[in-house]
PDB file of C-alpha atoms in Angstrom:
ATOM      1  CA  MET A   1      -3.198 -12.091  16.886  1.00  0.00           C
ATOM      2  CA  THR A   2      -4.620 -14.516  19.482  1.00  0.00           C
ATOM      3  CA  THR A   3      -5.729 -11.944  22.084  1.00  0.00           C
ATOM      4  CA  PRO A   4      -8.950 -10.119  21.176  1.00  0.00           C
ATOM      5  CA  LEU A   5      -8.638  -6.379  20.726  1.00  0.00           C
ATOM      6  CA  PRO A   6     -11.613  -4.082  21.364  1.00  0.00           C
ATOM      7  CA  TYR A   7     -13.487  -2.767  18.335  1.00  0.00           C
ATOM      8  CA  ARG A   8     -16.522  -0.504  18.417  1.00  0.00           C
ATOM      9  CA  VAL A   9     -19.543  -0.789  16.131  1.00  0.00           C
ATOM     10  CA  VAL A  10     -19.845   2.452  14.173  1.00  0.00           C
ATOM     11  CA  GLU A  11     -22.455   1.445  11.572  1.00  0.00           C
ATOM     12  CA  ARG A  12     -25.119  -1.214  11.164  1.00  0.00           C
ATOM     13  CA  GLN A  13     -27.118  -1.968   8.031  1.00  0.00           C
ATOM     14  CA  ALA A  14     -29.895  -4.560   7.873  1.00  0.00           C
ATOM     15  CA  GLU A  15     -29.468  -6.616   4.690  1.00  0.00           C
ATOM     16  CA  THR A  16     -32.218  -9.250   4.978  1.00  0.00           C
ATOM     17  CA  PRO A  17     -34.559 -10.286   7.812  1.00  0.00           C
ATOM     18  CA  ASP A  18     -31.791 -12.418   9.382  1.00  0.00           C
ATOM     19  CA  THR A  19     -28.607 -10.746   8.111  1.00  0.00           C
ATOM     20  CA  ALA A  20     -26.904  -7.442   8.938  1.00  0.00           C
ATOM     21  CA  THR A  21     -23.660  -5.722   8.031  1.00  0.00           C
ATOM     22  CA  ILE A  22     -21.670  -4.089  10.835  1.00  0.00           C
ATOM     23  CA  VAL A  23     -18.693  -1.765  10.506  1.00  0.00           C
ATOM     24  CA  LEU A  24     -16.098  -1.914  13.284  1.00  0.00           C
ATOM     25  CA  GLU A  25     -13.293   0.472  14.137  1.00  0.00           C
ATOM     26  CA  PRO A  26     -10.515  -0.116  16.677  1.00  0.00           C
ATOM     27  CA  VAL A  27     -10.924   1.403  20.122  1.00  0.00           C
ATOM     28  CA  GLY A  28      -7.146   1.513  20.518  1.00  0.00           C
ATOM     29  CA  THR A  29      -4.425  -0.437  18.720  1.00  0.00           C
ATOM     30  CA  PRO A  30      -5.709  -1.908  15.439  1.00  0.00           C
ATOM     31  CA  LEU A  31      -5.078  -5.402  14.193  1.00  0.00           C
ATOM     32  CA  GLN A  32      -2.713  -6.021  11.315  1.00  0.00           C
ATOM     33  CA  PRO A  33      -4.236  -5.350   7.875  1.00  0.00           C
ATOM     34  CA  PHE A  34      -6.597  -7.971   6.469  1.00  0.00           C
ATOM     35  CA  ALA A  35      -6.624  -9.220   2.883  1.00  0.00           C
ATOM     36  CA  PRO A  36      -9.867  -9.971   1.019  1.00  0.00           C
ATOM     37  CA  GLY A  37     -10.856 -13.570   1.752  1.00  0.00           C
ATOM     38  CA  GLN A  38      -9.327 -13.661   5.229  1.00  0.00           C
ATOM     39  CA  PHE A  39     -11.453 -13.794   8.373  1.00  0.00           C
ATOM     40  CA  ALA A  40     -11.563 -12.579  11.963  1.00  0.00           C
ATOM     41  CA  MET A  41     -12.724 -14.281  15.141  1.00  0.00           C
ATOM     42  CA  VAL A  42     -15.277 -11.812  16.514  1.00  0.00           C
ATOM     43  CA  TYR A  43     -16.193 -12.108  20.184  1.00  0.00           C
ATOM     44  CA  ALA A  44     -19.576 -11.117  21.605  1.00  0.00           C
ATOM     45  CA  PHE A  45     -18.800 -10.425  25.242  1.00  0.00           C
ATOM     46  CA  GLY A  46     -20.421 -12.916  27.564  1.00  0.00           C
ATOM     47  CA  THR A  47     -21.486 -15.228  24.732  1.00  0.00           C
ATOM     48  CA  GLY A  48     -18.541 -16.402  22.619  1.00  0.00           C
ATOM     49  CA  ASP A  49     -16.827 -15.854  19.297  1.00  0.00           C
ATOM     50  CA  VAL A  50     -17.383 -16.920  15.695  1.00  0.00           C
ATOM     51  CA  PRO A  51     -15.350 -16.624  12.483  1.00  0.00           C
ATOM     52  CA  LEU A  52     -16.499 -13.829  10.182  1.00  0.00           C
ATOM     53  CA  SER A  53     -15.029 -13.056   6.781  1.00  0.00           C
ATOM     54  CA  VAL A  54     -14.355  -9.440   5.940  1.00  0.00           C
ATOM     55  CA  SER A  55     -16.981  -8.022   3.597  1.00  0.00           C
ATOM     56  CA  GLY A  56     -15.383  -4.584   3.436  1.00  0.00           C
ATOM     57  CA  LEU A  57     -12.009  -2.993   4.172  1.00  0.00           C
ATOM     58  CA  ASP A  58     -11.465   0.713   4.776  1.00  0.00           C
ATOM     59  CA  GLY A  59      -8.202   1.573   6.475  1.00  0.00           C
ATOM     60  CA  HIS A  60      -8.332   0.089   9.971  1.00  0.00           C
ATOM     61  CA  ARG A  61     -12.100  -0.354   9.786  1.00  0.00           C
ATOM     62  CA  LEU A  62     -13.476  -3.869   9.332  1.00  0.00           C
ATOM     63  CA  THR A  63     -16.834  -4.700   7.804  1.00  0.00           C
ATOM     64  CA  HIS A  64     -18.551  -8.005   8.556  1.00  0.00           C
ATOM     65  CA  THR A  65     -21.852  -9.375   7.310  1.00  0.00           C
ATOM     66  CA  VAL A  66     -23.507 -11.573   9.935  1.00  0.00           C
ATOM     67  CA  ARG A  67     -26.372 -14.022   9.529  1.00  0.00           C
ATOM     68  CA  ALA A  68     -28.129 -14.869  12.792  1.00  0.00           C
ATOM     69  CA  VAL A  69     -27.985 -18.664  13.032  1.00  0.00           C
ATOM     70  CA  GLY A  70     -26.961 -19.204  16.670  1.00  0.00           C
ATOM     71  CA  ALA A  71     -26.400 -17.517  20.011  1.00  0.00           C
ATOM     72  CA  VAL A  72     -23.160 -15.718  19.097  1.00  0.00           C
ATOM     73  CA  SER A  73     -24.070 -14.738  15.538  1.00  0.00           C
ATOM     74  CA  GLY A  74     -27.505 -13.665  16.771  1.00  0.00           C
ATOM     75  CA  LYS A  75     -25.958 -11.343  19.326  1.00  0.00           C
ATOM     76  CA  LEU A  76     -23.481  -9.907  16.806  1.00  0.00           C
ATOM     77  CA  ASN A  77     -26.269  -9.450  14.287  1.00  0.00           C
ATOM     78  CA  GLY A  78     -28.204  -7.364  16.792  1.00  0.00           C
ATOM     79  CA  LEU A  79     -25.377  -5.032  17.804  1.00  0.00           C
ATOM     80  CA  ARG A  80     -25.952  -1.307  17.539  1.00  0.00           C
ATOM     81  CA  PRO A  81     -23.494   1.578  17.007  1.00  0.00           C
ATOM     82  CA  GLY A  82     -21.545   2.293  20.173  1.00  0.00           C
ATOM     83  CA  GLU A  83     -21.400  -1.297  21.374  1.00  0.00           C
ATOM     84  CA  THR A  84     -18.034  -3.078  21.605  1.00  0.00           C
ATOM     85  CA  VAL A  85     -16.771  -6.492  20.529  1.00  0.00           C
ATOM     86  CA  GLY A  86     -13.443  -8.299  20.684  1.00  0.00           C
ATOM     87  CA  VAL A  87     -11.652  -9.134  17.450  1.00  0.00           C
ATOM     88  CA  ARG A  88      -8.763 -11.506  16.693  1.00  0.00           C
ATOM     89  CA  GLY A  89      -7.034 -11.896  13.353  1.00  0.00           C
ATOM     90  CA  PRO A  90      -6.309 -11.787  10.535  1.00  0.00           C
ATOM     91  CA  PHE A  91      -6.619 -15.525   9.933  1.00  0.00           C
ATOM     92  CA  GLY A  92      -6.492 -17.760   6.897  1.00  0.00           C
ATOM     93  CA  THR A  93      -5.697 -17.324   3.247  1.00  0.00           C
ATOM     94  CA  GLY A  94      -6.971 -14.607   0.929  1.00  0.00           C
ATOM     95  CA  TRP A  95      -8.227 -14.523  -2.641  1.00  0.00           C
ATOM     96  CA  ASP A  96      -4.844 -13.344  -3.974  1.00  0.00           C
ATOM     97  CA  LEU A  97      -6.309 -10.833  -6.406  1.00  0.00           C
ATOM     98  CA  PRO A  98      -2.834  -9.714  -7.583  1.00  0.00           C
ATOM     99  CA  ALA A  99      -2.268 -13.209  -9.032  1.00  0.00           C
ATOM    100  CA  ALA A 100      -5.262 -12.583 -11.308  1.00  0.00           C
ATOM    101  CA  ALA A 101      -3.832  -9.332 -12.677  1.00  0.00           C
ATOM    102  CA  GLY A 102      -4.450  -8.975 -16.400  1.00  0.00           C
ATOM    103  CA  LEU A 103      -6.918 -11.873 -16.492  1.00  0.00           C
ATOM    104  CA  ASP A 104     -10.651 -11.868 -17.082  1.00  0.00           C
ATOM    105  CA  LEU A 105     -12.289 -12.317 -13.674  1.00  0.00           C
ATOM    106  CA  LEU A 106     -15.337 -14.360 -12.759  1.00  0.00           C
ATOM    107  CA  VAL A 107     -16.764 -13.857  -9.267  1.00  0.00           C
ATOM    108  CA  VAL A 108     -19.455 -16.434  -8.525  1.00  0.00           C
ATOM    109  CA  ALA A 109     -21.392 -16.207  -5.261  1.00  0.00           C
ATOM    110  CA  GLY A 110     -24.222 -18.155  -3.712  1.00  0.00           C
ATOM    111  CA  GLY A 111     -26.239 -16.581  -0.900  1.00  0.00           C
ATOM    112  CA  ILE A 112     -24.100 -15.162   1.896  1.00  0.00           C
ATOM    113  CA  GLY A 113     -21.053 -16.286  -0.095  1.00  0.00           C
ATOM    114  CA  LEU A 114     -21.192 -12.837  -1.662  1.00  0.00           C
ATOM    115  CA  ALA A 115     -19.892 -11.332   1.597  1.00  0.00           C
ATOM    116  CA  PRO A 116     -16.213 -12.437   1.356  1.00  0.00           C
ATOM    117  CA  LEU A 117     -16.246 -11.708  -2.398  1.00  0.00           C
ATOM    118  CA  ARG A 118     -17.499  -8.143  -2.064  1.00  0.00           C
ATOM    119  CA  PRO A 119     -13.991  -6.666  -1.464  1.00  0.00           C
ATOM    120  CA  VAL A 120     -12.788  -8.430  -4.622  1.00  0.00           C
ATOM    121  CA  VAL A 121     -15.560  -6.879  -6.696  1.00  0.00           C
ATOM    122  CA  ARG A 122     -14.882  -3.443  -5.253  1.00  0.00           C
ATOM    123  CA  ALA A 123     -11.164  -3.721  -5.970  1.00  0.00           C
ATOM    124  CA  ALA A 124     -11.792  -4.885  -9.528  1.00  0.00           C
ATOM    125  CA  LEU A 125     -14.274  -2.078 -10.182  1.00  0.00           C
ATOM    126  CA  THR A 126     -11.881   0.600  -8.951  1.00  0.00           C
ATOM    127  CA  GLY A 127      -9.106  -0.776 -11.090  1.00  0.00           C
ATOM    128  CA  SER A 128      -6.831  -1.567  -8.181  1.00  0.00           C
ATOM    129  CA  GLY A 129      -6.939  -5.232  -9.200  1.00  0.00           C
ATOM    130  CA  ARG A 130      -5.816  -4.402 -12.786  1.00  0.00           C
ATOM    131  CA  ASN A 131      -8.010  -7.137 -14.247  1.00  0.00           C
ATOM    132  CA  GLY A 132      -9.598  -7.724 -17.641  1.00  0.00           C
ATOM    133  CA  ARG A 133     -13.335  -8.217 -18.026  1.00  0.00           C
ATOM    134  CA  LEU A 134     -15.292  -8.592 -14.780  1.00  0.00           C
ATOM    135  CA  ASN A 135     -18.279 -10.920 -14.428  1.00  0.00           C
ATOM    136  CA  VAL A 136     -20.093 -11.057 -11.071  1.00  0.00           C
ATOM    137  CA  LEU A 137     -22.625 -13.897 -11.001  1.00  0.00           C
ATOM    138  CA  ILE A 138     -24.904 -14.108  -7.969  1.00  0.00           C
ATOM    139  CA  GLY A 139     -27.435 -16.740  -6.990  1.00  0.00           C
ATOM    140  CA  VAL A 140     -29.879 -16.416  -4.078  1.00  0.00           C
ATOM    141  CA  ARG A 141     -32.928 -18.319  -2.853  1.00  0.00           C
ATOM    142  CA  THR A 142     -35.373 -15.406  -3.162  1.00  0.00           C
ATOM    143  CA  PRO A 143     -35.121 -11.721  -4.102  1.00  0.00           C
ATOM    144  CA  ALA A 144     -35.388 -10.856  -0.394  1.00  0.00           C
ATOM    145  CA  ASP A 145     -32.182 -12.816   0.312  1.00  0.00           C
ATOM    146  CA  LEU A 146     -29.957 -10.646  -1.905  1.00  0.00           C
ATOM    147  CA  LEU A 147     -27.191  -8.908   0.043  1.00  0.00           C
ATOM    148  CA  TYR A 148     -26.058  -5.336  -0.715  1.00  0.00           C
ATOM    149  CA  ALA A 149     -29.070  -4.857  -2.989  1.00  0.00           C
ATOM    150  CA  ALA A 150     -28.390  -1.211  -3.885  1.00  0.00           C
ATOM    151  CA  GLU A 151     -24.700  -1.886  -4.549  1.00  0.00           C
ATOM    152  CA  VAL A 152     -25.514  -4.919  -6.695  1.00  0.00           C
ATOM    153  CA  ARG A 153     -27.908  -2.804  -8.759  1.00  0.00           C
ATOM    154  CA  ASP A 154     -25.018  -0.429  -9.453  1.00  0.00           C
ATOM    155  CA  TRP A 155     -22.891  -3.380 -10.591  1.00  0.00           C
ATOM    156  CA  GLN A 156     -25.727  -4.504 -12.855  1.00  0.00           C
ATOM    157  CA  ALA A 157     -26.165  -1.011 -14.282  1.00  0.00           C
ATOM    158  CA  ALA A 158     -22.463  -1.007 -15.150  1.00  0.00           C
ATOM    159  CA  GLY A 159     -22.919  -4.313 -16.985  1.00  0.00           C
ATOM    160  CA  LYS A 160     -20.697  -6.194 -14.556  1.00  0.00           C
ATOM    161  CA  ALA A 161     -23.191  -8.370 -12.642  1.00  0.00           C
ATOM    162  CA  ALA A 162     -26.114 -10.734 -13.120  1.00  0.00           C
ATOM    163  CA  VAL A 163     -28.441 -12.182 -10.478  1.00  0.00           C
ATOM    164  CA  THR A 164     -30.625 -15.275 -10.496  1.00  0.00           C
ATOM    165  CA  VAL A 165     -33.062 -16.550  -7.859  1.00  0.00           C
ATOM    166  CA  ASP A 166     -34.433 -19.992  -7.012  1.00  0.00           C
ATOM    167  CA  ARG A 167     -37.890 -18.790  -6.041  1.00  0.00           C
ATOM    168  CA  PRO A 168     -39.079 -15.503  -7.576  1.00  0.00           C
ATOM    169  CA  ASP A 169     -41.736 -13.294  -6.025  1.00  0.00           C
ATOM    170  CA  ALA A 170     -44.462 -11.451  -7.888  1.00  0.00           C
ATOM    171  CA  GLN A 171     -42.218  -8.421  -8.523  1.00  0.00           C
ATOM    172  CA  TRP A 172     -39.126 -10.301  -9.746  1.00  0.00           C
ATOM    173  CA  GLN A 173     -38.341  -9.725 -13.418  1.00  0.00           C
ATOM    174  CA  GLY A 174     -34.868 -11.220 -13.556  1.00  0.00           C
ATOM    175  CA  GLU A 175     -33.384 -14.655 -14.104  1.00  0.00           C
ATOM    176  CA  VAL A 176     -34.691 -17.766 -12.353  1.00  0.00           C
ATOM    177  CA  GLY A 177     -32.503 -20.833 -11.844  1.00  0.00           C
ATOM    178  CA  VAL A 178     -29.151 -21.940 -10.509  1.00  0.00           C
ATOM    179  CA  VAL A 179     -26.170 -19.616 -10.675  1.00  0.00           C
ATOM    180  CA  THR A 180     -24.340 -21.808 -13.194  1.00  0.00           C
ATOM    181  CA  SER A 181     -27.022 -20.868 -15.732  1.00  0.00           C
ATOM    182  CA  LEU A 182     -25.524 -17.371 -15.776  1.00  0.00           C
ATOM    183  CA  LEU A 183     -22.174 -18.609 -17.105  1.00  0.00           C
ATOM    184  CA  VAL A 184     -23.473 -18.642 -20.670  1.00  0.00           C
ATOM    185  CA  ARG A 185     -23.743 -14.840 -20.633  1.00  0.00           C
ATOM    186  CA  ALA A 186     -20.355 -14.214 -19.019  1.00  0.00           C
ATOM    187  CA  GLU A 187     -17.736 -12.626 -21.259  1.00  0.00           C
ATOM    188  CA  PHE A 188     -14.328 -14.164 -20.683  1.00  0.00           C
ATOM    189  CA  ASP A 189     -11.498 -15.980 -22.420  1.00  0.00           C
ATOM    190  CA  PRO A 190     -11.156 -19.355 -20.637  1.00  0.00           C
ATOM    191  CA  ARG A 191      -7.443 -19.474 -21.442  1.00  0.00           C
ATOM    192  CA  GLU A 192      -6.913 -16.086 -19.754  1.00  0.00           C
ATOM    193  CA  ALA A 193      -9.383 -16.153 -16.890  1.00  0.00           C
ATOM    194  CA  ALA A 194      -9.427 -16.526 -13.125  1.00  0.00           C
ATOM    195  CA  ALA A 195     -12.443 -17.396 -11.005  1.00  0.00           C
ATOM    196  CA  PHE A 196     -13.307 -16.872  -7.338  1.00  0.00           C
ATOM    197  CA  LEU A 197     -16.171 -18.966  -5.962  1.00  0.00           C
ATOM    198  CA  CYS A 198     -17.954 -18.881  -2.610  1.00  0.00           C
ATOM    199  CA  GLY A 199     -21.247 -20.411  -1.561  1.00  0.00           C
ATOM    200  CA  PRO A 200     -22.777 -23.817  -0.816  1.00  0.00           C
ATOM    201  CA  GLU A 201     -20.454 -26.691  -1.718  1.00  0.00           C
ATOM    202  CA  PRO A 202     -22.815 -28.149  -4.386  1.00  0.00           C
ATOM    203  CA  MET A 203     -22.732 -24.745  -6.107  1.00  0.00           C
ATOM    204  CA  ILE A 204     -18.940 -24.609  -5.873  1.00  0.00           C
ATOM    205  CA  ARG A 205     -18.533 -28.098  -7.329  1.00  0.00           C
ATOM    206  CA  ALA A 206     -20.957 -27.499 -10.198  1.00  0.00           C
ATOM    207  CA  THR A 207     -19.484 -24.105 -11.092  1.00  0.00           C
ATOM    208  CA  ALA A 208     -15.873 -25.257 -10.909  1.00  0.00           C
ATOM    209  CA  ARG A 209     -16.584 -28.327 -13.050  1.00  0.00           C
ATOM    210  CA  ASP A 210     -18.324 -26.154 -15.647  1.00  0.00           C
ATOM    211  CA  LEU A 211     -15.439 -23.694 -15.757  1.00  0.00           C
ATOM    212  CA  VAL A 212     -12.868 -26.461 -16.145  1.00  0.00           C
ATOM    213  CA  ARG A 213     -14.904 -27.992 -18.984  1.00  0.00           C
ATOM    214  CA  ARG A 214     -14.855 -24.585 -20.678  1.00  0.00           C
ATOM    215  CA  GLY A 215     -11.061 -24.499 -20.437  1.00  0.00           C
ATOM    216  CA  VAL A 216     -10.316 -22.488 -17.283  1.00  0.00           C
ATOM    217  CA  ASP A 217      -7.139 -23.702 -15.550  1.00  0.00           C
ATOM    218  CA  PRO A 218      -8.169 -25.324 -12.216  1.00  0.00           C
ATOM    219  CA  ASP A 219      -5.168 -23.649 -10.570  1.00  0.00           C
ATOM    220  CA  ARG A 220      -6.778 -20.303 -11.478  1.00  0.00           C
ATOM    221  CA  ILE A 221     -10.069 -21.251  -9.830  1.00  0.00           C
ATOM    222  CA  ARG A 222     -10.043 -20.372  -6.143  1.00  0.00           C
ATOM    223  CA  VAL A 223     -12.789 -21.467  -3.771  1.00  0.00           C
ATOM    224  CA  SER A 224     -13.631 -20.519  -0.193  1.00  0.00           C
ATOM    225  CA  LEU A 225     -14.513 -23.554   1.909  1.00  0.00           C
ATOM    226  CA  GLU A 226     -16.345 -23.714   5.211  1.00  0.00           C
ATOM    227  CA  ARG A 227     -16.051 -26.037   8.193  1.00  0.00           C
ATOM    228  CA  THR A 228     -16.754 -25.367  11.876  1.00  0.00           C
ATOM    229  CA  MET A 229     -13.977 -23.192  13.313  1.00  0.00           C
ATOM    230  CA  HIS A 230     -13.397 -22.782  17.020  1.00  0.00           C
ATOM    231  CA  CYS A 231      -9.859 -21.541  17.645  1.00  0.00           C
ATOM    232  CA  GLY A 232      -8.818 -19.858  14.396  1.00  0.00           C
ATOM    233  CA  THR A 233      -5.212 -20.959  14.928  1.00  0.00           C
ATOM    234  CA  GLY A 234      -5.139 -24.567  13.697  1.00  0.00           C
ATOM    235  CA  HIS A 235      -4.972 -26.143  17.146  1.00  0.00           C
ATOM    236  CA  CYS A 236      -8.448 -27.541  17.890  1.00  0.00           C
ATOM    237  CA  GLY A 237      -8.941 -29.495  14.654  1.00  0.00           C
ATOM    238  CA  HIS A 238     -12.649 -28.739  14.270  1.00  0.00           C
ATOM    239  CA  CYS A 239     -12.172 -27.287  10.788  1.00  0.00           C
ATOM    240  CA  GLN A 240     -10.227 -30.254   9.388  1.00  0.00           C
ATOM    241  CA  LEU A 241     -10.931 -31.182   5.780  1.00  0.00           C
ATOM    242  CA  GLY A 242      -8.693 -34.156   4.988  1.00  0.00           C
ATOM    243  CA  PRO A 243      -5.107 -32.867   5.287  1.00  0.00           C
ATOM    244  CA  LEU A 244      -6.236 -29.240   5.562  1.00  0.00           C
ATOM    245  CA  LEU A 245      -7.075 -27.173   8.613  1.00  0.00           C
ATOM    246  CA  LEU A 246      -9.190 -24.527   6.960  1.00  0.00           C
ATOM    247  CA  CYS A 247      -8.561 -21.789   9.528  1.00  0.00           C
ATOM    248  CA  ARG A 248      -4.851 -22.099   8.707  1.00  0.00           C
ATOM    249  CA  ASP A 249      -4.610 -23.605   5.200  1.00  0.00           C
ATOM    250  CA  GLY A 250      -7.863 -22.036   3.933  1.00  0.00           C
ATOM    251  CA  PRO A 251     -10.523 -20.920   3.733  1.00  0.00           C
ATOM    252  CA  VAL A 252      -9.445 -19.982   0.183  1.00  0.00           C
ATOM    253  CA  VAL A 253      -7.712 -22.758  -1.759  1.00  0.00           C
ATOM    254  CA  SER A 254      -7.272 -23.635  -5.422  1.00  0.00           C
ATOM    255  CA  TRP A 255      -9.755 -25.943  -7.112  1.00  0.00           C
ATOM    256  CA  THR A 256      -6.832 -28.263  -7.847  1.00  0.00           C
ATOM    257  CA  ARG A 257      -6.427 -28.717  -4.104  1.00  0.00           C
ATOM    258  CA  ALA A 258     -10.120 -28.699  -3.188  1.00  0.00           C
ATOM    259  CA  ARG A 259     -11.491 -30.969  -5.931  1.00  0.00           C
ATOM    260  CA  PRO A 260     -10.286 -34.347  -4.574  1.00  0.00           C
ATOM    261  CA  LEU A 261     -11.327 -33.442  -1.040  1.00  0.00           C
ATOM    262  CA  LEU A 262     -14.855 -32.364  -1.974  1.00  0.00           C
ATOM    263  CA  ALA A 263     -15.250 -35.604  -3.950  1.00  0.00           C
ATOM    264  CA  VAL A 264     -15.047 -37.621  -0.706  1.00  0.00           C
ATOM    265  CA  ARG A 265     -18.524 -38.074   0.728  1.00  0.00           C
ATOM    266  CA  GLU A 266     -19.028 -36.606   4.222  1.00  0.00           C
ATOM    267  CA  LEU A 267     -15.357 -35.535   4.506  1.00  0.00           C
TER     268      LEU A 267
END
């Protein structure tokens, strides 16, 4: 879909001082169904549009988690229920959770990278993904930067998630360090495991290398990559990463495909 359709904000939840989650429902005709890992181009009227991954799917409703880093994302972050935006999509590739059916699943997120992985975790927890053991490993800068804090606590209580921070505060009693340090506690069979990674590229590279060293097939490691996207349709070229246009060929690709590209400095 290249023409924006109107969607109305029906819920807004502040996550951190600069990040909020908004739930949108169609005003009229809905867009085609999205898959976890895909993204929409969300238009703030009078300002512009930005790509936003889906952080929740409920029928025709779309959930997006927005960090205010510029004019458009700042306006979307500040929307209130009743206000309207334009939405195009779905765009890009998804996580392909069905391909991981029957396998142990590792979901590794850094910072706001948890947003596009949240639908995967929800599907795995409800059993709709038909996976083996689930390990959700989350790394954030500080405890205040953790998204979906109440939901993550539920995942931890169920023994499915672990969280580490770079800089603890006085109240933090959990792990401190990089997210790869959590891999030692994850329960999975490397020969029968799939991994989904999203976050800063140094985190993705370090985690993927560690998983491959442990015996996970690089074709079963899928990563979500980020470059500046303007059109969402593969025409403008702003999101080019070597031979890939990430709005069309990504953002989710296998580690086999991503590894040689991320090894090229400043590509």
